[in-house]
Amino acid sequence: MSSPEIVVAVSNLHKRFGALEVLKGVSLEAHTGEVVSIIGASGSGKSTLLRCIPLLEVPEEGEIRISGEEVALRTRGGRREAADAKQVNRLRSQLGFVFQSFNLWQHMTVLQNVVEVPVHVQRRPRAEAVAEAESLLEKVGLAEKLNAYPSHLSGGQQQRAAIARALAMRPQALLFDEPTSALDPELVGEVLRVMRSLAEEGRTMLIVTHEMAFAAEVSSHAVFLADGRIEEEGPPSQIFRDPQSERCRQFVQRHLDR
Amino acid sequence: MASSLELFGFGPQGWGHQLLLAGLMTLAVSASAFFFGIACGTLGAWGKSSHALLPRLAADVYTTVVRGVPDLLVIYLFYFGGSTAVSAIAHAFGAEGFWGLNGFLVGMLAVGLVSGAYETEVLRGAYLAIPRGEIEAAKAAGMGRWLMLHRIIAPRLLRFALPGMGNVWQQVLKESALVSVTGLVEIMRQTQIGAGSTRQPFAFYIVGFLLYLVLTTLSGFLLHAAERHSARSERRPA
Amino acid sequence: MIDTDFLAETLLKLLGGLPITLELSTISILAGVVLAVLLALLRQASRVGGLFVRAYVFVLRGTPLLLQIFLVYYGLGQFPLIRHSILWPFLREPWWCAILALTLNTAAYGSEIVRGGLAAVPTGAVEAARVAGMSRWTMYRRIILPLAFRQALPAYGNEWVIMVKSTSLASIVTLMEVTGQAYAIISETYRAMEVFLCAGAIYLTLTFLLTRAIGALEHRLTPYLRRPETTLGGLA
């Protein structure tokens, strides 16, 4: 049974790439208003875990629930795939996903990028979508750049536009996949500032990140992943200041020092 | 209705001999046009990279006109224009009547001239692709112009130009079908003749397709092998 | 020396063939694009589809267009089945046969160009569309095809210029477009050079205008490839 306030829940996820098993049975929940940060070394499976939620990767085993609804999966020809493409698309449009490399649509202006999904997927009236997009872009500090093309923006600006695009879908939860890893160091701050304000609004967020100080500050729950398993999880006060496991302690120390 | 084996075989009723000869004719006229095209292309590339105005202008006009005008028109120009010129000369020597220009020659000149415009770009691109340092190294080693041209520039040029020249060759092969309008009996013309006299156009045109496919595929293989050979210095040793 | 009367008369006669040249070019280019996109998508869709498209491209690109036109115009009529089908009123007409052959031909070249365009669509753009819950159709319509089209436009422009020139082959199956008119005048007057100059001028004008139009379209569609313009208060 899933209680309604659980927005995202995955249980017992297994994911293999060829011979390499990246996730070895991971379970995770995010309640409404919770900010869950997922940390771990490169290759620990944290990005794969996040990408499994909107089914960008299909796990071989395990269950995914979004707002209590289970994503229907089936096995066909030895491969796991979505059983119902319509359902997947409907559930995907309830999540906002922010990529490491922004992935803005290059042939559209910033405003067009933000309006695209509300108008063409969610079928909301254009005028309403544009008004909302403008206020979202103002919120992320891009009011001046509505009609600019992504290629004319800095990395930090592009990532803020991508966050506005995710917000425009009115998502139940926001998923961030290392949102600052592709940015020049001096541009990281402006993106984290936007993310912090979203956390303060009480939005449900799952964040895969290497920014330990930021994660320690904003998250309500932290998960440390190692070798495709959850090595340790708990409140940030535990994970970042008083980790119980040796691996987590070493990892956090190494990253907080920097 | 004769069986297709009889129709396209080499027996007394078969068209095999004619079709084989036609295939050789296509090859011959294409090869002549191709080499004439390389000559035109070399001149064109030289003109385009010249510092003098006149050669540059001439080369630009040449490539622009040829690439903007249908090839069939160029063939008509050579066929009728050439024949008019030849007739005029023949009349001057006391001959009478109409003197046609040989279809083979028309094909070679017209298709060659057209392919030369594309060859110009291929050769120019290849020349620009040669690392300047290699030419400087040759100069520094005291090589003369001629020695440098045939020891360093030509081999490197060929390496970079080969893929483009391969495309031009395939184009020339297909273009040569247009020469059939002059009456030259190559594949296109021969299949037309066969189609007309047997009243089996479909079968003859399909055989035409097959003949061209054999030629383009075989030359594709050969070109690929040549490219591999000329790029051998860039591969890692096995 | 220059017979301006003859040139003017020739030019006028040749222009009489222009409408057919334009019809053949426009229709076969547009139909060719539609078919090329379908072929390129079919090639991605399944193994059997991929094999079929590859065979199609191999045959159409490995043989002369003139032969393809002849096969459609003279070859198909050999079969009673076709002569008695509802398609016969079309396949009997050289105009439709030329359109059909030109379309099939340019679609083969075009499908390879579109394939290149599709391959150049960034995976991130597709992933962002998928994760936003776009259906396959919306994703192709709004993201993938627009990006692929922009990528393919320069190469496709060359193909369109070649197509305009290729419509001249329709004259061999009796259509009196510009080259057909040119042939008629030359075989009447034997003044090949003058006729060539006039016809050449018409084709050069056409190809020049087409090239410029494609350039303008490219400029319009890819503002993101240029340095940003200083548009003060630009509109959405």
CSV table of N, CA and C in Angstrom, one decimal, chain B residues 16-129:
chain,number,residue,atom,x,y,z
B,16,GLY,N,22.8,-11.0,-75.9
B,16,GLY,CA,24.0,-10.9,-75.0
B,16,GLY,C,25.2,-10.2,-75.5
B,17,HIS,N,25.6,-10.5,-76.8
B,17,HIS,CA,26.7,-9.9,-77.4
B,17,HIS,C,26.6,-8.4,-77.4
B,18,GLN,N,25.4,-7.9,-77.9
B,18,GLN,CA,25.2,-6.5,-78.1
B,18,GLN,C,25.2,-5.8,-76.7
B,19,LEU,N,24.6,-6.4,-75.7
B,19,LEU,CA,24.5,-5.8,-74.4
B,19,LEU,C,25.9,-5.7,-73.8
B,20,LEU,N,26.7,-6.8,-74.0
B,20,LEU,CA,28.1,-6.8,-73.5
B,20,LEU,C,28.9,-5.7,-74.1
B,21,LEU,N,28.8,-5.6,-75.5
B,21,LEU,CA,29.5,-4.5,-76.2
B,21,LEU,C,29.0,-3.1,-75.7
B,22,ALA,N,27.7,-3.0,-75.5
B,22,ALA,CA,27.2,-1.7,-75.0
B,22,ALA,C,27.7,-1.4,-73.7
B,23,GLY,N,27.9,-2.4,-72.8
B,23,GLY,CA,28.4,-2.2,-71.5
B,23,GLY,C,29.9,-1.7,-71.6
B,24,LEU,N,30.6,-2.3,-72.5
B,24,LEU,CA,32.0,-1.8,-72.7
B,24,LEU,C,32.0,-0.4,-73.3
B,25,MET,N,31.1,-0.1,-74.1
B,25,MET,CA,31.0,1.3,-74.7
B,25,MET,C,30.7,2.3,-73.6
B,26,THR,N,29.8,1.9,-72.7
B,26,THR,CA,29.5,2.8,-71.5
B,26,THR,C,30.8,3.0,-70.7
B,27,LEU,N,31.5,1.9,-70.5
B,27,LEU,CA,32.8,2.1,-69.7
B,27,LEU,C,33.8,3.0,-70.5
B,28,ALA,N,33.9,2.7,-71.8
B,28,ALA,CA,34.9,3.5,-72.6
B,28,ALA,C,34.6,5.0,-72.6
B,29,VAL,N,33.3,5.3,-72.9
B,29,VAL,CA,33.0,6.7,-73.0
B,29,VAL,C,33.0,7.4,-71.6
B,30,SER,N,32.6,6.6,-70.5
B,30,SER,CA,32.7,7.2,-69.2
B,30,SER,C,34.2,7.4,-68.8
B,31,ALA,N,35.0,6.4,-69.1
B,31,ALA,CA,36.4,6.6,-68.7
B,31,ALA,C,37.1,7.8,-69.5
B,32,SER,N,36.8,7.9,-70.8
B,32,SER,CA,37.3,9.0,-71.5
B,32,SER,C,36.9,10.3,-70.9
B,33,ALA,N,35.5,10.4,-70.7
B,33,ALA,CA,35.0,11.6,-70.1
B,33,ALA,C,35.6,11.9,-68.8
B,34,PHE,N,35.8,10.9,-68.0
B,34,PHE,CA,36.3,11.1,-66.6
B,34,PHE,C,37.7,11.7,-66.7
B,35,PHE,N,38.5,11.1,-67.6
B,35,PHE,CA,39.9,11.7,-67.7
B,35,PHE,C,39.9,13.1,-68.3
B,36,PHE,N,39.1,13.3,-69.2
B,36,PHE,CA,38.9,14.6,-69.8
B,36,PHE,C,38.5,15.6,-68.6
B,37,GLY,N,37.6,15.1,-67.8
B,37,GLY,CA,37.1,15.9,-66.7
B,37,GLY,C,38.2,16.2,-65.7
B,38,ILE,N,39.1,15.2,-65.5
B,38,ILE,CA,40.2,15.5,-64.5
B,38,ILE,C,41.1,16.7,-65.1
B,39,ALA,N,41.3,16.6,-66.4
B,39,ALA,CA,42.0,17.7,-67.1
B,39,ALA,C,41.3,19.0,-66.9
B,40,CYS,N,40.0,19.1,-67.1
B,40,CYS,CA,39.3,20.3,-67.0
B,40,CYS,C,39.3,20.7,-65.5
B,41,GLY,N,39.2,19.8,-64.6
B,41,GLY,CA,39.1,20.1,-63.2
B,41,GLY,C,40.5,20.6,-62.7
B,42,THR,N,41.5,20.1,-63.2
B,42,THR,CA,42.9,20.5,-62.8
B,42,THR,C,43.0,22.0,-63.3
B,43,LEU,N,42.6,22.3,-64.5
B,43,LEU,CA,42.7,23.7,-65.0
B,43,LEU,C,41.8,24.6,-64.1
B,44,GLY,N,40.6,24.1,-63.8
B,44,GLY,CA,39.6,24.8,-63.0
B,44,GLY,C,40.2,25.1,-61.6
B,45,ALA,N,40.7,24.1,-61.0
B,45,ALA,CA,41.3,24.3,-59.7
B,45,ALA,C,42.5,25.2,-59.7
B,46,TRP,N,43.3,25.1,-60.8
B,46,TRP,CA,44.4,26.0,-60.9
B,46,TRP,C,43.9,27.5,-61.0
B,47,GLY,N,42.9,27.6,-61.9
B,47,GLY,CA,42.3,28.9,-62.1
B,47,GLY,C,41.7,29.5,-60.8
B,48,LYS,N,41.0,28.7,-60.1
B,48,LYS,CA,40.4,29.2,-58.8
B,48,LYS,C,41.4,29.6,-57.8
B,49,SER,N,42.5,28.9,-57.8
B,49,SER,CA,43.5,29.3,-56.7
B,49,SER,C,44.5,30.3,-57.3
B,50,SER,N,44.3,30.7,-58.5
B,50,SER,CA,45.3,31.7,-59.1
B,50,SER,C,45.1,33.1,-58.5
B,51,HIS,N,46.2,33.9,-58.4
B,51,HIS,CA,46.1,35.2,-57.9
B,51,HIS,C,45.7,36.2,-59.0
B,52,ALA,N,45.8,35.8,-60.2
B,52,ALA,CA,45.4,36.7,-61.3
B,52,ALA,C,43.9,36.7,-61.5
B,53,LEU,N,43.4,37.8,-61.9
B,53,LEU,CA,41.9,37.9,-62.0
B,53,LEU,C,41.3,37.0,-63.1
B,54,LEU,N,41.9,37.1,-64.3
B,54,LEU,CA,41.3,36.4,-65.4
B,54,LEU,C,41.1,34.9,-65.2
B,55,PRO,N,42.2,34.2,-64.8
B,55,PRO,CA,41.9,32.7,-64.6
B,55,PRO,C,40.9,32.4,-63.6
B,56,ARG,N,40.9,33.3,-62.5
B,56,ARG,CA,39.9,33.1,-61.5
B,56,ARG,C,38.5,33.3,-62.0
B,57,LEU,N,38.3,34.4,-62.7
B,57,LEU,CA,37.0,34.7,-63.3
B,57,LEU,C,36.6,33.6,-64.2
B,58,ALA,N,37.5,33.1,-65.1
B,58,ALA,CA,37.1,32.1,-66.0
B,58,ALA,C,36.7,30.8,-65.3
B,59,ALA,N,37.5,30.5,-64.3
B,59,ALA,CA,37.1,29.2,-63.5
B,59,ALA,C,35.8,29.4,-62.8
B,60,ASP,N,35.5,30.6,-62.3
B,60,ASP,CA,34.2,30.8,-61.6
B,60,ASP,C,33.1,30.7,-62.6
B,61,VAL,N,33.2,31.3,-63.8
B,61,VAL,CA,32.2,31.2,-64.8
B,61,VAL,C,31.9,29.8,-65.2
B,62,TYR,N,33.0,29.1,-65.4
B,62,TYR,CA,33.0,27.7,-65.9
B,62,TYR,C,32.2,26.8,-64.9
B,63,THR,N,32.5,26.9,-63.6
B,63,THR,CA,31.8,26.0,-62.6
B,63,THR,C,30.4,26.5,-62.4
B,64,THR,N,30.2,27.8,-62.4
B,64,THR,CA,28.8,28.3,-62.2
B,64,THR,C,27.9,27.9,-63.3
B,65,VAL,N,28.3,28.1,-64.5
B,65,VAL,CA,27.5,27.8,-65.7
B,65,VAL,C,27.2,26.3,-65.7
B,66,VAL,N,28.3,25.5,-65.6
B,66,VAL,CA,28.1,24.0,-65.8
B,66,VAL,C,27.2,23.5,-64.7
B,67,ARG,N,27.3,24.0,-63.5
B,67,ARG,CA,26.5,23.4,-62.4
B,67,ARG,C,25.1,24.0,-62.3
B,68,GLY,N,24.9,25.0,-63.1
B,68,GLY,CA,23.5,25.6,-63.1
B,68,GLY,C,22.7,25.2,-64.3
B,69,VAL,N,23.3,24.5,-65.3
B,69,VAL,CA,22.6,24.3,-66.6
B,69,VAL,C,22.5,22.7,-66.7
B,70,PRO,N,21.4,22.2,-67.3
B,70,PRO,CA,21.2,20.8,-67.4
B,70,PRO,C,22.3,20.2,-68.3
B,71,ASP,N,22.8,19.0,-67.9
B,71,ASP,CA,23.8,18.3,-68.7
B,71,ASP,C,23.3,18.0,-70.1
B,72,LEU,N,22.0,17.8,-70.2
B,72,LEU,CA,21.5,17.4,-71.6
B,72,LEU,C,21.7,18.6,-72.5
B,73,LEU,N,21.6,19.8,-72.0
B,73,LEU,CA,21.8,21.0,-72.9
B,73,LEU,C,23.2,21.1,-73.3
B,74,VAL,N,24.1,20.7,-72.4
B,74,VAL,CA,25.5,20.8,-72.8
B,74,VAL,C,25.8,19.7,-73.9
B,75,ILE,N,25.2,18.6,-73.8
B,75,ILE,CA,25.3,17.5,-74.8
B,75,ILE,C,24.8,18.0,-76.2
B,76,TYR,N,23.6,18.7,-76.1
B,76,TYR,CA,23.1,19.2,-77.4
B,76,TYR,C,24.0,20.2,-78.0
B,77,LEU,N,24.6,21.1,-77.1
B,77,LEU,CA,25.5,22.1,-77.6
B,77,LEU,C,26.6,21.5,-78.3
B,78,PHE,N,27.2,20.5,-77.8
B,78,PHE,CA,28.4,19.8,-78.4
B,78,PHE,C,27.9,19.1,-79.6
B,79,TYR,N,26.8,18.4,-79.5
B,79,TYR,CA,26.4,17.6,-80.6
B,79,TYR,C,26.0,18.4,-81.9
B,80,PHE,N,25.1,19.3,-81.7
B,80,PHE,CA,24.7,20.2,-82.8
B,80,PHE,C,25.7,21.2,-83.2
B,81,GLY,N,26.2,21.9,-82.1
B,81,GLY,CA,27.2,22.9,-82.3
B,81,GLY,C,28.4,22.4,-83.0
B,82,GLY,N,28.9,21.2,-82.4
B,82,GLY,CA,30.1,20.6,-82.9
B,82,GLY,C,29.9,20.2,-84.4
B,83,SER,N,28.7,19.6,-84.7
B,83,SER,CA,28.4,19.1,-86.0
B,83,SER,C,28.4,20.3,-87.0
B,84,THR,N,27.8,21.4,-86.6
B,84,THR,CA,27.8,22.6,-87.4
B,84,THR,C,29.2,23.0,-87.8
B,85,ALA,N,30.0,23.0,-86.8
B,85,ALA,CA,31.4,23.4,-87.0
B,85,ALA,C,32.1,22.4,-87.9
B,86,VAL,N,31.9,21.1,-87.7
B,86,VAL,CA,32.5,20.1,-88.5
B,86,VAL,C,32.0,20.2,-90.0
B,87,SER,N,30.7,20.4,-90.1
B,87,SER,CA,30.1,20.5,-91.5
B,87,SER,C,30.8,21.7,-92.2
B,88,ALA,N,30.9,22.8,-91.5
B,88,ALA,CA,31.5,24.0,-92.1
B,88,ALA,C,32.9,23.7,-92.6
B,89,ILE,N,33.6,23.0,-91.8
B,89,ILE,CA,35.0,22.7,-92.2
B,89,ILE,C,35.0,21.7,-93.4
B,90,ALA,N,34.1,20.7,-93.3
B,90,ALA,CA,33.9,19.7,-94.4
B,90,ALA,C,33.6,20.4,-95.7
B,91,HIS,N,32.6,21.4,-95.6
B,91,HIS,CA,32.2,22.1,-96.8
B,91,HIS,C,33.4,22.9,-97.4
B,92,ALA,N,34.2,23.5,-96.5
B,92,ALA,CA,35.3,24.3,-97.0
B,92,ALA,C,36.3,23.4,-97.8
B,93,PHE,N,36.3,22.1,-97.5
B,93,PHE,CA,37.1,21.2,-98.2
B,93,PHE,C,36.4,20.6,-99.4
B,94,GLY,N,35.2,21.1,-99.7
B,94,GLY,CA,34.5,20.6,-100.9
B,94,GLY,C,33.5,19.5,-100.7
B,95,ALA,N,33.4,19.0,-99.4
B,95,ALA,CA,32.5,17.9,-99.2
B,95,ALA,C,31.1,18.5,-99.1
B,96,GLU,N,30.0,17.6,-99.3
B,96,GLU,CA,28.7,18.1,-99.2
B,96,GLU,C,27.9,17.4,-98.1
B,97,GLY,N,26.7,18.0,-97.8
B,97,GLY,CA,25.8,17.4,-96.9
B,97,GLY,C,26.1,17.7,-95.4
B,98,PHE,N,25.5,16.9,-94.5
B,98,PHE,CA,25.6,17.2,-93.1
B,98,PHE,C,26.7,16.2,-92.5
B,99,TRP,N,27.6,16.8,-91.8
B,99,TRP,CA,28.6,16.0,-91.2
B,99,TRP,C,28.4,16.0,-89.6
B,100,GLY,N,28.0,14.8,-89.1
B,100,GLY,CA,27.8,14.8,-87.7
B,100,GLY,C,29.1,14.6,-86.9
B,101,LEU,N,29.1,15.1,-85.7
B,101,LEU,CA,30.2,14.9,-84.8
B,101,LEU,C,30.0,13.5,-84.2
B,102,ASN,N,31.1,12.8,-84.1
B,102,ASN,CA,31.0,11.4,-83.5
B,102,ASN,C,30.4,11.4,-82.1
B,103,GLY,N,29.5,10.5,-81.9
B,103,GLY,CA,28.8,10.5,-80.6
B,103,GLY,C,29.7,10.3,-79.4
B,104,PHE,N,30.7,9.4,-79.7
B,104,PHE,CA,31.7,9.1,-78.6
B,104,PHE,C,32.4,10.4,-78.2
B,105,LEU,N,32.9,11.2,-79.2
B,105,LEU,CA,33.6,12.4,-78.9
B,105,LEU,C,32.7,13.4,-78.2
B,106,VAL,N,31.5,13.5,-78.7
B,106,VAL,CA,30.5,14.4,-78.0
B,106,VAL,C,30.4,14.0,-76.5
B,107,GLY,N,30.2,12.7,-76.3
B,107,GLY,CA,30.0,12.2,-75.0
B,107,GLY,C,31.2,12.6,-74.1
B,108,MET,N,32.4,12.2,-74.6
B,108,MET,CA,33.6,12.5,-73.9
B,108,MET,C,33.8,14.0,-73.5
B,109,LEU,N,33.5,14.8,-74.5
B,109,LEU,CA,33.7,16.3,-74.3
B,109,LEU,C,32.7,16.8,-73.3
B,110,ALA,N,31.4,16.5,-73.6
B,110,ALA,CA,30.3,17.1,-72.9
B,110,ALA,C,30.3,16.6,-71.4
B,111,VAL,N,30.2,15.3,-71.3
B,111,VAL,CA,30.2,14.7,-69.9
B,111,VAL,C,31.5,15.1,-69.2
B,112,GLY,N,32.6,15.1,-69.9
B,112,GLY,CA,33.8,15.4,-69.3
B,112,GLY,C,33.8,16.8,-68.8
B,113,LEU,N,33.4,17.7,-69.6
B,113,LEU,CA,33.3,19.2,-69.2
B,113,LEU,C,32.5,19.4,-68.0
B,114,VAL,N,31.3,18.7,-68.0
B,114,VAL,CA,30.4,18.8,-66.8
B,114,VAL,C,31.1,18.2,-65.6
B,115,SER,N,31.7,17.0,-65.7
B,115,SER,CA,32.3,16.4,-64.5
B,115,SER,C,33.5,17.3,-64.0
B,116,GLY,N,34.1,18.0,-65.0
B,116,GLY,CA,35.3,18.8,-64.6
B,116,GLY,C,34.9,19.9,-63.6
B,117,ALA,N,33.7,20.4,-63.7
B,117,ALA,CA,33.3,21.4,-62.8
B,117,ALA,C,33.2,20.9,-61.3
B,118,TYR,N,32.7,19.6,-61.2
B,118,TYR,CA,32.7,19.0,-59.9
B,118,TYR,C,34.1,18.6,-59.4
B,119,GLU,N,34.9,18.2,-60.4
B,119,GLU,CA,36.3,17.8,-60.2
B,119,GLU,C,37.1,19.0,-59.7
B,120,THR,N,36.8,20.2,-60.2
B,120,THR,CA,37.4,21.4,-59.7
B,120,THR,C,37.3,21.5,-58.2
B,121,GLU,N,36.1,21.4,-57.7
B,121,GLU,CA,35.9,21.5,-56.3
B,121,GLU,C,36.7,20.4,-55.5
B,122,VAL,N,36.6,19.2,-56.0
B,122,VAL,CA,37.3,18.1,-55.4
B,122,VAL,C,38.8,18.3,-55.2
B,123,LEU,N,39.4,18.7,-56.4
B,123,LEU,CA,40.8,18.9,-56.4
B,123,LEU,C,41.2,20.1,-55.5
B,124,ARG,N,40.4,21.2,-55.6
B,124,ARG,CA,40.7,22.3,-54.8
B,124,ARG,C,40.7,22.0,-53.3
B,125,GLY,N,39.6,21.3,-52.9
B,125,GLY,CA,39.4,20.9,-51.5
B,125,GLY,C,40.6,20.1,-51.1
B,126,ALA,N,41.0,19.1,-52.0
B,126,ALA,CA,42.1,18.2,-51.6
B,126,ALA,C,43.4,19.0,-51.5
B,127,TYR,N,43.6,20.0,-52.3
B,127,TYR,CA,44.9,20.7,-52.3
B,127,TYR,C,44.9,21.5,-50.9
B,128,LEU,N,43.8,22.1,-50.6
B,128,LEU,CA,43.7,22.9,-49.3
B,128,LEU,C,43.9,22.0,-48.1
B,129,ALA,N,43.6,20.7,-48.3
B,129,ALA,CA,43.6,19.7,-47.1
B,129,ALA,C,45.1,19.3,-46.8
